[in-house]
Coordinates of C-alpha atoms in Angstrom, one line a residue:
Chain A
X1 CA 237.0 -50.6 -65.6
X2 CA 233.4 -49.8 -66.4
X3 CA 232.8 -48.5 -62.9
X4 CA 235.7 -46.1 -63.3
X5 CA 234.5 -44.9 -66.6
X6 CA 231.1 -44.1 -65.2
X7 CA 232.5 -42.4 -62.2
X8 CA 234.9 -40.1 -64.0
X9 CA 232.4 -37.7 -65.6
X10 CA 230.2 -37.2 -62.5
X11 CA 233.3 -36.2 -60.6
X12 CA 234.0 -33.2 -62.6
X13 CA 230.4 -32.2 -63.2
X14 CA 230.3 -31.6 -59.5
X15 CA 232.4 -28.5 -59.9
X16 CA 230.3 -27.6 -62.9
X17 CA 229.9 -24.1 -61.5
X18 CA 233.3 -23.4 -62.8
X19 CA 234.2 -23.5 -66.5
X20 CA 237.8 -23.9 -67.4
X21 CA 238.6 -21.0 -65.1
X22 CA 237.0 -22.6 -62.1
X23 CA 238.7 -23.5 -58.9
X24 CA 240.1 -27.0 -58.8
X25 CA 239.0 -27.6 -55.3
X26 CA 236.0 -25.8 -54.0
X27 CA 235.7 -26.7 -50.4
X28 CA 232.8 -25.3 -48.3
X29 CA 235.2 -23.3 -46.2
X30 CA 236.6 -21.6 -49.3
X31 CA 233.1 -20.7 -50.5
X32 CA 232.0 -19.4 -47.1
X33 CA 235.1 -17.2 -46.8
X34 CA 234.9 -15.9 -50.3
X35 CA 231.3 -15.1 -50.2
X36 CA 231.6 -13.6 -46.7
X37 CA 234.4 -11.2 -47.8
X38 CA 232.4 -10.3 -50.9
X39 CA 229.2 -9.5 -49.1
X40 CA 231.1 -7.6 -46.4
X41 CA 232.8 -5.4 -49.1
X42 CA 229.5 -4.8 -50.9
X43 CA 227.8 -3.9 -47.7
X44 CA 230.6 -1.6 -46.7
X45 CA 230.4 0.1 -50.1
X46 CA 226.8 1.0 -49.5
X47 CA 227.0 1.8 -45.8
X48 CA 230.2 3.7 -45.5
X49 CA 229.2 6.8 -47.6
X50 CA 226.3 7.5 -45.1
X51 CA 228.8 7.6 -42.2
X52 CA 231.6 9.8 -43.6
X53 CA 232.1 13.4 -44.8
X54 CA 232.1 14.7 -48.3
X55 CA 235.8 14.5 -48.6
X56 CA 235.8 10.8 -47.9
X57 CA 232.8 10.4 -50.3
X58 CA 234.9 12.1 -52.9
X59 CA 237.9 9.7 -52.3
X60 CA 235.6 6.7 -52.3
X61 CA 234.0 7.8 -55.6
X62 CA 237.3 8.0 -57.3
X63 CA 238.3 4.6 -55.9
X64 CA 235.0 2.9 -57.0
X65 CA 235.3 4.4 -60.5
X66 CA 239.0 3.3 -60.7
X67 CA 238.0 -0.3 -59.8
X68 CA 236.1 -0.5 -63.1
X69 CA 239.0 1.2 -65.0
X70 CA 241.6 -1.2 -63.7
X71 CA 239.4 -4.3 -64.0
X72 CA 238.6 -3.5 -67.6
X73 CA 242.3 -2.8 -68.3
X74 CA 243.1 -6.2 -66.8
X75 CA 240.7 -7.8 -69.2
X76 CA 242.7 -6.5 -72.2
X77 CA 245.9 -7.8 -70.6
X78 CA 244.6 -11.4 -70.4
X79 CA 245.6 -12.0 -74.0
X80 CA 249.0 -10.5 -73.3
X81 CA 248.4 -7.1 -74.8
X82 CA 249.6 -4.3 -72.5
X83 CA 248.4 -1.1 -74.2
X84 CA 248.8 2.6 -73.4
X85 CA 245.5 3.7 -74.9
X86 CA 243.1 2.4 -72.4
X87 CA 242.7 5.7 -70.5
X88 CA 242.0 7.4 -73.9
X89 CA 239.1 5.0 -74.5
X90 CA 237.8 6.1 -71.1
X91 CA 237.9 9.6 -72.5
X92 CA 236.1 8.5 -75.6
X93 CA 233.2 7.2 -73.5
X94 CA 233.3 10.3 -71.4
X95 CA 233.1 12.7 -74.4
X96 CA 230.3 10.5 -75.9
X97 CA 228.3 10.7 -72.7
X98 CA 228.9 14.4 -72.3
X99 CA 228.0 15.3 -75.9
X100 CA 224.8 13.1 -75.6
X101 CA 223.8 14.8 -72.3
X102 CA 224.6 18.4 -73.5
X103 CA 223.2 18.4 -77.0
X104 CA 220.4 15.8 -76.8
X105 CA 219.5 16.0 -73.2
X106 CA 219.8 12.3 -72.8
X107 CA 219.2 10.7 -69.4
X108 CA 222.2 9.0 -67.7
X109 CA 220.8 5.6 -68.2
X110 CA 221.0 6.2 -71.9
X111 CA 224.3 8.0 -72.1
X112 CA 226.1 5.3 -70.2
X113 CA 225.3 2.5 -72.6
X114 CA 226.2 4.9 -75.5
X115 CA 229.5 5.7 -73.8
X116 CA 230.2 1.9 -73.6
X117 CA 229.3 1.2 -77.2
X118 CA 231.3 4.1 -78.6
X119 CA 234.2 3.2 -76.3
X120 CA 234.0 -0.4 -77.6
X121 CA 233.6 0.7 -81.2
X122 CA 236.6 2.9 -81.1
X123 CA 238.5 0.2 -79.3
X124 CA 237.6 -2.3 -82.0
X125 CA 238.7 0.1 -84.8
X126 CA 242.1 0.8 -83.3
X127 CA 242.5 -2.9 -82.4
X128 CA 242.5 -3.8 -86.1
X129 CA 246.0 -2.2 -86.8
X130 CA 247.1 -2.8 -83.2
X131 CA 246.6 -6.6 -83.3
X132 CA 249.1 -6.8 -86.1
X133 CA 251.8 -5.9 -83.5
X134 CA 252.9 -7.7 -80.4
X135 CA 254.7 -6.9 -77.2
X136 CA 256.8 -3.7 -77.2
X137 CA 255.5 -2.7 -80.7
X138 CA 252.0 -3.0 -79.4
X139 CA 252.9 -0.9 -76.4
X140 CA 254.3 2.0 -78.5
X141 CA 251.7 1.8 -81.3
X142 CA 248.9 1.9 -78.7
X143 CA 250.5 5.0 -77.2
X144 CA 250.7 6.7 -80.6
X145 CA 247.1 5.9 -81.5
X146 CA 246.0 7.2 -78.0
X147 CA 247.9 10.4 -78.5
X148 CA 246.3 10.9 -81.9
X149 CA 242.8 10.7 -80.3
X150 CA 243.8 12.9 -77.3
X151 CA 245.3 15.6 -79.5
X152 CA 242.2 15.6 -81.7
X153 CA 240.1 16.5 -78.6
X154 CA 242.4 19.5 -78.2
X155 CA 242.5 20.4 -81.8
X156 CA 238.7 20.4 -82.4
X157 CA 236.8 23.1 -80.5
X158 CA 233.7 21.9 -82.2
X159 CA 232.5 19.5 -80.9
X160 CA 235.1 18.6 -78.2
X161 CA 235.6 22.1 -76.8
X162 CA 239.4 22.2 -77.4
X163 CA 241.7 22.7 -74.4
X164 CA 238.8 23.8 -72.3
X165 CA 236.9 20.6 -72.8
X166 CA 233.2 20.4 -72.3
X167 CA 231.4 21.7 -69.2
X168 CA 227.8 22.3 -68.2
X169 CA 226.8 18.6 -68.5
X170 CA 223.2 18.7 -67.0
X171 CA 223.1 17.1 -63.6
X172 CA 221.7 13.6 -63.9
X173 CA 218.8 12.0 -62.2
X174 CA 217.2 8.6 -62.3
X175 CA 213.6 7.8 -61.5
X176 CA 213.1 11.4 -60.2
X177 CA 216.0 11.1 -57.7
X178 CA 218.6 13.8 -58.3
X179 CA 222.2 12.5 -58.5
X180 CA 223.8 15.9 -58.1
X181 CA 224.4 15.1 -54.5
X182 CA 227.8 13.3 -54.4
X183 CA 226.5 10.7 -52.0
X184 CA 223.6 9.7 -54.2
X185 CA 225.9 9.7 -57.2
X186 CA 228.3 7.4 -55.4
X187 CA 225.4 4.9 -54.6
X188 CA 224.4 5.0 -58.3
X189 CA 228.0 4.6 -59.5
X190 CA 228.7 1.7 -57.0
X191 CA 225.7 -0.1 -58.5
X192 CA 226.8 0.3 -62.1
X193 CA 230.4 -0.6 -61.3
X194 CA 229.3 -3.8 -59.4
X195 CA 227.2 -4.8 -62.3
X196 CA 230.1 -4.3 -64.7
X197 CA 232.5 -6.2 -62.4
X198 CA 230.0 -9.1 -62.3
X199 CA 230.0 -9.2 -66.1
X200 CA 233.8 -9.0 -66.2
X201 CA 233.9 -11.9 -63.7
X202 CA 231.6 -14.0 -65.8
X203 CA 233.7 -13.4 -68.9
X204 CA 236.8 -14.4 -66.9
X205 CA 235.2 -17.6 -65.8
X206 CA 233.9 -18.6 -69.2
X207 CA 235.6 -20.8 -71.7
X208 CA 236.1 -17.8 -73.9
X209 CA 237.9 -16.0 -71.0
X210 CA 240.2 -19.1 -70.6
X211 CA 240.9 -19.1 -74.3
X212 CA 242.1 -15.5 -74.0
X213 CA 244.4 -16.6 -71.3
X214 CA 245.6 -19.4 -73.5
X215 CA 246.4 -16.9 -76.2
X216 CA 248.7 -15.1 -73.8
X217 CA 250.4 -18.4 -72.9
X218 CA 250.9 -20.0 -76.3
X219 CA 249.6 -18.3 -79.3
X220 CA 250.8 -20.9 -81.9
X221 CA 249.2 -23.7 -80.0
X222 CA 245.9 -21.8 -79.8
X223 CA 245.9 -21.3 -83.6
X224 CA 246.7 -24.9 -84.1
X225 CA 243.6 -26.0 -82.1
X226 CA 241.4 -23.6 -84.1
X227 CA 241.3 -20.6 -81.7
X228 CA 241.6 -17.4 -83.8
X229 CA 244.2 -15.6 -81.7
X230 CA 243.8 -12.3 -83.5
X231 CA 240.1 -12.2 -83.1
X232 CA 240.5 -13.2 -79.4
X233 CA 242.8 -10.2 -78.9
X234 CA 240.4 -7.9 -80.7
X235 CA 237.5 -9.0 -78.7
X236 CA 239.3 -8.6 -75.4
X237 CA 240.4 -5.1 -76.4
X238 CA 236.9 -4.2 -77.6
X239 CA 235.2 -5.4 -74.4
X240 CA 237.8 -3.6 -72.4
X241 CA 236.9 -0.4 -74.3
X242 CA 233.2 -1.0 -73.7
X243 CA 233.6 -1.2 -69.9
X244 CA 236.1 1.6 -69.7
X245 CA 233.8 3.7 -71.9
X246 CA 231.1 3.2 -69.3
X247 CA 233.6 4.3 -66.6
X248 CA 234.3 7.4 -68.8
X249 CA 230.6 8.2 -68.9
X250 CA 230.3 7.9 -65.1
X251 CA 233.4 10.2 -64.8
X252 CA 231.9 12.9 -67.0
X253 CA 228.5 12.9 -65.2
X254 CA 230.1 12.9 -61.8
X255 CA 232.2 16.1 -62.5
X256 CA 229.7 17.7 -64.9
X257 CA 232.7 18.6 -67.1
X258 CA 235.4 16.8 -69.0
X259 CA 238.6 17.8 -70.8
X260 CA 241.6 16.1 -72.3
X261 CA 243.9 16.7 -69.3
X262 CA 241.9 14.0 -67.4
X263 CA 243.2 11.3 -69.8
X264 CA 246.9 12.1 -69.9
X265 CA 249.8 9.6 -70.0
X266 CA 250.5 10.1 -66.3
X267 CA 247.1 8.6 -65.5
X268 CA 247.7 5.8 -67.9
X269 CA 251.0 5.1 -66.1
X270 CA 249.2 4.9 -62.8
X271 CA 246.8 2.4 -64.4
X272 CA 249.7 0.2 -65.5
X273 CA 251.2 0.5 -62.0
X274 CA 247.9 -0.6 -60.3
X275 CA 247.7 -3.6 -62.6
X276 CA 251.3 -4.6 -62.2
X277 CA 251.4 -4.2 -58.4
X278 CA 248.2 -6.1 -57.9
X279 CA 248.7 -8.8 -60.6
X280 CA 246.5 -9.5 -63.5
X281 CA 245.7 -13.2 -63.0
X282 CA 242.4 -12.3 -61.3
X283 CA 240.1 -9.3 -61.3
X284 CA 240.6 -9.0 -57.5
X285 CA 244.3 -8.9 -57.9
X286 CA 244.1 -5.8 -60.0
X287 CA 241.7 -4.1 -57.6
X288 CA 243.9 -5.0 -54.7
X289 CA 246.7 -3.2 -56.5
X290 CA 244.5 -0.2 -57.0
X291 CA 243.6 -0.2 -53.3
X292 CA 247.2 -0.4 -52.1
X293 CA 248.4 2.3 -54.5
X294 CA 245.5 4.5 -53.5
X295 CA 246.5 4.2 -49.9
X296 CA 250.1 5.0 -50.8
X297 CA 248.9 7.9 -52.9
X298 CA 246.8 9.4 -50.0
X299 CA 249.5 8.6 -47.5
X300 CA 252.1 10.6 -49.4
X301 CA 250.1 13.8 -49.7
X302 CA 252.7 15.8 -47.7
X303 CA 255.4 14.5 -50.1
X304 CA 253.6 15.5 -53.3
X305 CA 256.8 16.3 -55.2
X306 CA 258.3 12.9 -54.4
X307 CA 255.3 10.9 -55.6
X308 CA 256.6 9.9 -59.0
X309 CA 259.8 8.7 -57.3
X310 CA 257.9 6.7 -54.7
X311 CA 255.5 5.2 -57.3
X312 CA 258.5 4.3 -59.6
X313 CA 260.2 2.7 -56.6
X314 CA 257.1 0.6 -55.7
X315 CA 256.8 -0.5 -59.4
X316 CA 260.4 -1.6 -59.6
X317 CA 260.2 -3.3 -56.2
X318 CA 257.1 -5.2 -57.4
X319 CA 258.7 -6.3 -60.6
X320 CA 261.8 -7.5 -58.8
X321 CA 260.2 -9.1 -55.7
X322 CA 256.7 -10.0 -56.7
X323 CA 256.6 -10.5 -60.5
X324 CA 253.1 -11.9 -60.2
X325 CA 251.8 -9.1 -58.1
X326 CA 250.3 -8.9 -54.7
X327 CA 247.7 -11.5 -55.5
X328 CA 250.3 -14.2 -55.6
X329 CA 251.1 -13.4 -51.9
X330 CA 247.4 -13.4 -50.9
X331 CA 247.1 -16.9 -52.2
X332 CA 250.2 -18.0 -50.3
X333 CA 248.9 -16.6 -47.1
X334 CA 245.4 -18.0 -47.5
X335 CA 245.8 -21.5 -49.0
X336 CA 242.1 -22.0 -48.5
X337 CA 241.4 -19.3 -50.9
X338 CA 243.7 -20.7 -53.5
X339 CA 242.2 -20.7 -56.9
X340 CA 243.0 -23.2 -59.6
X341 CA 246.5 -24.6 -59.2
X342 CA 247.2 -23.5 -62.8
X343 CA 247.7 -20.0 -64.0
X344 CA 250.9 -18.8 -62.3
Chain B
X1 CA 237.2 -44.6 -99.0
X2 CA 239.4 -43.7 -102.0
X3 CA 238.6 -40.0 -101.9
X4 CA 241.7 -37.8 -101.9
X5 CA 241.7 -35.9 -98.6
X6 CA 244.9 -34.0 -98.9
X7 CA 246.7 -33.0 -102.1
X8 CA 249.6 -30.8 -102.8
X9 CA 250.9 -29.9 -106.3
X10 CA 254.5 -28.7 -106.6
X11 CA 254.5 -27.3 -103.1
X12 CA 257.7 -25.4 -102.5
X13 CA 259.3 -23.5 -99.7
X14 CA 262.5 -21.5 -100.0
X15 CA 264.4 -20.0 -97.1
X16 CA 266.8 -17.6 -99.0
X17 CA 268.9 -19.9 -101.1
X18 CA 267.9 -23.1 -99.3
X19 CA 265.0 -25.1 -100.8
X20 CA 263.5 -26.8 -97.8
X21 CA 260.5 -28.2 -99.6
X22 CA 261.0 -28.7 -103.3
X23 CA 257.9 -29.1 -105.5
X24 CA 256.3 -31.8 -103.4
X25 CA 253.3 -33.6 -104.9
X26 CA 251.6 -35.5 -102.1
X27 CA 248.3 -37.2 -102.1
X28 CA 246.7 -38.7 -99.0
X29 CA 243.5 -40.7 -99.3
X30 CA 240.7 -40.6 -96.7
X31 CA 241.2 -43.4 -94.1
X32 CA 244.8 -44.2 -94.8
X33 CA 247.7 -44.1 -92.4
X34 CA 250.6 -42.4 -94.3
X35 CA 254.1 -42.3 -93.1
X36 CA 256.5 -39.6 -94.0
X37 CA 260.1 -40.4 -93.3
X38 CA 263.5 -39.0 -94.3
X39 CA 266.8 -38.1 -92.8
X40 CA 267.2 -35.2 -90.4
X41 CA 266.6 -31.8 -92.1
X42 CA 264.9 -33.4 -95.1
X43 CA 262.0 -31.0 -94.9
X44 CA 259.3 -33.0 -93.1
X45 CA 258.5 -30.5 -90.4
X46 CA 258.6 -27.7 -92.9
X47 CA 256.1 -29.5 -95.0
X48 CA 253.9 -29.8 -91.9
X49 CA 254.2 -26.2 -91.2
X50 CA 253.2 -25.3 -94.8
X51 CA 250.1 -27.6 -94.6
X52 CA 249.1 -26.3 -91.2
X53 CA 249.3 -22.6 -92.3
X54 CA 252.2 -21.8 -90.0
X55 CA 254.4 -21.0 -93.0
X56 CA 253.4 -19.6 -96.4
X57 CA 254.6 -21.6 -99.3
X58 CA 256.9 -20.0 -101.9
X59 CA 255.2 -21.8 -104.7
X60 CA 252.7 -24.5 -105.5
X61 CA 249.3 -25.2 -104.0
X62 CA 247.7 -27.4 -101.4
X63 CA 244.1 -28.6 -101.1
X64 CA 242.3 -30.2 -98.2
X65 CA 239.0 -32.0 -98.9
X66 CA 238.5 -30.0 -102.0
X67 CA 239.3 -26.6 -100.5
X68 CA 242.4 -24.7 -101.4
X69 CA 244.5 -24.1 -98.2
X70 CA 247.6 -22.7 -99.7
X71 CA 247.2 -19.3 -98.1
X72 CA 244.7 -20.1 -95.4
X73 CA 245.4 -19.2 -91.8
X74 CA 246.0 -22.0 -89.2
X75 CA 242.7 -21.8 -87.4
X76 CA 240.8 -21.8 -90.7
X77 CA 242.6 -25.0 -91.7
X78 CA 241.8 -26.5 -88.4
X79 CA 238.1 -25.7 -89.0
X80 CA 238.3 -27.7 -92.2
X81 CA 239.5 -30.7 -90.2
X82 CA 243.2 -30.7 -90.7
X83 CA 245.2 -30.5 -87.5
X84 CA 248.8 -31.0 -86.5
X85 CA 250.7 -31.9 -83.4
X86 CA 254.1 -30.5 -82.5
X87 CA 257.6 -32.1 -82.0
X88 CA 258.0 -30.0 -78.8
X89 CA 255.5 -31.1 -76.2
X90 CA 252.8 -28.5 -76.8
X91 CA 250.3 -28.3 -74.1
X92 CA 248.7 -25.2 -72.4
X93 CA 250.8 -24.6 -69.3
X94 CA 248.9 -23.4 -66.2
X95 CA 245.8 -25.4 -67.1
X96 CA 244.8 -28.9 -66.0
X97 CA 244.7 -31.8 -68.3
X98 CA 240.9 -31.6 -68.6
X99 CA 241.0 -27.9 -69.2
X100 CA 243.7 -28.4 -71.9
X101 CA 241.4 -30.6 -73.9
X102 CA 238.3 -28.4 -73.2
X103 CA 240.2 -25.4 -74.6
X104 CA 240.9 -27.3 -77.7
X105 CA 237.2 -28.0 -78.2
X106 CA 236.6 -24.2 -77.7
X107 CA 235.1 -23.8 -81.2
X108 CA 232.7 -26.6 -80.6
X109 CA 231.4 -25.4 -77.3
X110 CA 229.8 -22.4 -79.1
X111 CA 229.6 -20.0 -76.1
X112 CA 227.1 -17.2 -76.6
X113 CA 227.2 -13.8 -74.9
X114 CA 224.1 -14.6 -72.9
X115 CA 225.4 -18.0 -71.9
X116 CA 228.6 -16.3 -70.6
X117 CA 226.8 -13.6 -68.6
X118 CA 224.2 -15.8 -67.0
X119 CA 226.1 -19.0 -66.8
X120 CA 223.6 -21.0 -68.7
X121 CA 225.9 -23.2 -70.7
X122 CA 223.4 -25.2 -72.8
X123 CA 223.6 -28.6 -74.4
X124 CA 226.5 -28.1 -76.7
X125 CA 228.7 -27.2 -73.8
X126 CA 227.6 -30.3 -71.9
X127 CA 228.3 -32.4 -74.9
X128 CA 231.7 -30.9 -75.2
X129 CA 232.6 -31.8 -71.7
X130 CA 231.4 -35.4 -72.3
X131 CA 233.6 -35.6 -75.4
X132 CA 236.6 -34.3 -73.4
X133 CA 236.1 -37.2 -71.0
X134 CA 235.9 -39.6 -73.9
X135 CA 239.0 -38.3 -75.6
X136 CA 241.0 -38.5 -72.4
X137 CA 239.9 -42.0 -71.9
X138 CA 240.8 -42.8 -75.5
X139 CA 244.4 -41.6 -75.0
X140 CA 244.6 -43.1 -71.6
X141 CA 244.8 -40.0 -69.5
X142 CA 241.5 -40.3 -67.6
X143 CA 243.2 -40.7 -64.3
X144 CA 245.2 -37.5 -64.7
X145 CA 242.3 -35.2 -65.6
X146 CA 242.8 -32.8 -62.8
X147 CA 246.6 -32.6 -62.8
X148 CA 248.3 -29.5 -64.0
X149 CA 249.6 -30.3 -67.5
X150 CA 253.1 -29.0 -66.9
X151 CA 254.0 -31.6 -64.2
X152 CA 253.0 -34.6 -66.4
X153 CA 255.8 -37.0 -67.4
X154 CA 257.0 -36.4 -71.0
X155 CA 255.2 -39.4 -72.4
X156 CA 251.9 -38.2 -70.9
X157 CA 252.4 -34.7 -72.2
X158 CA 252.7 -36.2 -75.7
X159 CA 249.5 -38.1 -75.2
X160 CA 247.9 -34.9 -74.1
X161 CA 249.2 -33.2 -77.2
X162 CA 247.4 -35.8 -79.2
X163 CA 244.2 -35.5 -77.1
X164 CA 244.3 -31.7 -77.8
X165 CA 244.5 -32.4 -81.5
X166 CA 241.7 -34.9 -81.4
X167 CA 239.5 -32.5 -79.5
X168 CA 239.3 -30.3 -82.6
X169 CA 237.4 -33.2 -84.3
X170 CA 239.8 -33.6 -87.2
X171 CA 239.4 -35.7 -90.3
X172 CA 243.2 -35.8 -90.8
X173 CA 245.8 -35.6 -88.1
X174 CA 249.4 -34.8 -88.9
X175 CA 251.6 -36.3 -86.1
X176 CA 255.1 -34.8 -85.9
X177 CA 257.4 -37.4 -84.2
X178 CA 254.9 -38.5 -81.6
X179 CA 257.2 -41.2 -80.3
X180 CA 260.1 -38.9 -79.6
X181 CA 261.1 -39.2 -76.0
X182 CA 259.0 -42.3 -75.5
X183 CA 260.3 -45.7 -74.2
X184 CA 259.6 -48.9 -76.1
X185 CA 256.5 -49.8 -74.2
X186 CA 255.1 -46.3 -74.7
X187 CA 255.8 -46.3 -78.4
X188 CA 254.1 -49.7 -78.8
X189 CA 251.1 -48.1 -77.0
X190 CA 251.3 -45.2 -79.4
X191 CA 251.3 -47.5 -82.5
X192 CA 248.1 -49.1 -81.1
X193 CA 246.6 -45.7 -80.5
X194 CA 247.3 -44.6 -84.1
X195 CA 245.6 -47.7 -85.4
X196 CA 242.6 -47.2 -83.1
X197 CA 242.3 -43.6 -84.3
X198 CA 241.5 -44.9 -87.7
X199 CA 239.2 -47.8 -86.6
X200 CA 237.4 -46.0 -83.8
X201 CA 237.4 -42.3 -84.8
X202 CA 237.7 -42.7 -88.6
X203 CA 240.7 -40.3 -88.6
X204 CA 243.2 -40.2 -91.4
X205 CA 246.8 -40.0 -90.2
X206 CA 249.9 -38.4 -91.7
X207 CA 252.8 -39.6 -89.6
X208 CA 256.3 -38.2 -89.4
X209 CA 258.4 -40.4 -87.2
X210 CA 262.0 -41.5 -86.7
X211 CA 261.2 -44.7 -84.9
X212 CA 261.1 -46.9 -88.0
X213 CA 259.5 -49.8 -86.2
X214 CA 256.4 -47.8 -85.4
X215 CA 256.3 -46.4 -89.0
X216 CA 256.7 -49.8 -90.6
X217 CA 254.1 -51.3 -88.2
X218 CA 251.3 -48.9 -88.6
X219 CA 251.5 -47.3 -92.0
X220 CA 249.7 -48.4 -95.2
X221 CA 252.0 -46.3 -97.4
X222 CA 255.2 -44.5 -96.8
X223 CA 256.6 -41.4 -98.6
X224 CA 260.3 -40.8 -98.3
X225 CA 261.5 -37.3 -98.4
X226 CA 265.1 -36.2 -98.9
X227 CA 266.5 -32.7 -99.6
X228 CA 262.9 -31.5 -99.8
X229 CA 261.9 -33.9 -102.5
X230 CA 259.8 -37.0 -102.4
X231 CA 262.2 -39.7 -103.6
X232 CA 260.1 -42.8 -103.1
X233 CA 256.6 -43.9 -102.2
X234 CA 255.1 -47.3 -101.5
X235 CA 254.2 -50.0 -99.0
X236 CA 256.5 -50.5 -96.0
X237 CA 257.9 -53.6 -97.5
X238 CA 258.9 -51.9 -100.7
X239 CA 260.3 -48.9 -99.0
X240 CA 262.5 -51.1 -96.7
X241 CA 264.2 -52.5 -99.8
X242 CA 264.2 -49.4 -102.0
X243 CA 267.7 -48.4 -103.4
X244 CA 267.0 -44.7 -103.3
X245 CA 265.9 -44.8 -99.7
X246 CA 269.0 -46.8 -98.7
X247 CA 271.1 -44.2 -100.4
X248 CA 269.3 -41.4 -98.7
X249 CA 270.0 -43.0 -95.3
X250 CA 273.7 -43.2 -96.1
X251 CA 274.0 -46.8 -97.2
X252 CA 272.7 -50.2 -96.3
X253 CA 274.3 -50.5 -92.9
X254 CA 272.8 -47.3 -91.6
X255 CA 269.4 -48.1 -93.0
X256 CA 269.3 -51.5 -91.5
X257 CA 270.2 -50.1 -88.2
X258 CA 267.4 -47.5 -88.5
X259 CA 265.0 -50.4 -89.3
X260 CA 266.0 -52.3 -86.2
X261 CA 265.5 -49.2 -84.1

């Protein structure tokens, strides 16, 4: 009896690396495969731009930026809130960075954190009324609030530039290296996005991240063990706004211009499709969804008029056939890579 | 040990024309095991919901260790040390048994932003994990730590529900029919567990239960509620022979059957 009691704690401390969200069985094979894939992807992200033309660099830039957009959106969905204002928060960060760079000549390493903080701040403010709603009401209310912000960019020529938006954002540089070259900017952007993804991963693995998941699963039970569900939802939305604000800042600096058309509902719908197709249980799932949909998007260039139909079809097919997204299939194919048994 | 921990004064809840809880005055002292019994639909669960902040009372007030909780939110009440369990088996699906209890001690783990980002968990977190092991041992689920909670047999799920409640470090636990769905051996184990909660953890218990044998065995005092009103209060012996209680349970025959279980 005593022996058993002493043995129990040490068993679970061995997978101490994982908080609540950690894998239940972390075999050495699993670790090697996961780290191998991760290192290969990171290496590819830094090596590929040097080997391809400017068109491919452009595509890769959009993809890398969208990784951060979809991963931050996925964070807000962990508490069960599917909003339609996420892309607007990206715009908020973008406008903040653009205004800072144009009017105050701030360097990019200053405008990006500002974009994040302003994005998070606006996300927090709109989360106060939004978290009083749930489900469909949340969906619609977040759309209304998003439109309110988007239309105010159009309505105010000063400072937002009205329908023409803002242009002439000075081309950024860090430590004397000019980032006006798309390739250099891609290297810089990849670095920032990877840092943000690492932070998002840590949040996901923390006890706080698990508590957010628990809010999605069973809100009354969360409250009854002392987890403030409303505050959890607000924090998830705020942090989502912070990271997508940074993405918005990167977006504005990359193009040197920004306007309200970049943050329309169509793009928000794409974002929802990426997340649904990939699945939102893990960060990697949502990025997988983005990758697959980007391939479909590029593959259907000759059929441009048919794209909404094709995307709608893919969305419906996913909801019917893979309600937990592509990530659920990846796990079935590679049982070694299976994460915790839990979280369906 | 005679401090009043929980007190309500004319606590009332109306649903339209129905008075589910009708000016209830209840006083629970620190360290006691109080039973709350009554026929189906008498208002016991509604009373729990009022005290735990899941429902807002229509009238009256409630106090817990000197603080008014009449309009407090559930998580604030849990912070004060008053926690409830549910009649349905309430566990976090998709999480293992260990993770369930760890989630319930979330507030005590005190995660900091830096700790989250750099994975340095600190002593409080370590202590929390230790406590989770202790609690699981206390309710007898140590050997199931890594199992997913939703595949546990019903009896174990109920124990897990109790472990989740205990992880919040309560001073008073409100148990809502913990023996429902348990066999005789399991409910005997439960009775033992409730007594040990008082002796080993110093927890005060408010127990709603239909299994009269368990109630009569473990409770110091029993309050009987019928049509939302407290109709009798006293030691198990007195309650067993109280005229009003017998009447509430539709006569002597029915009541004796209840007592036999």
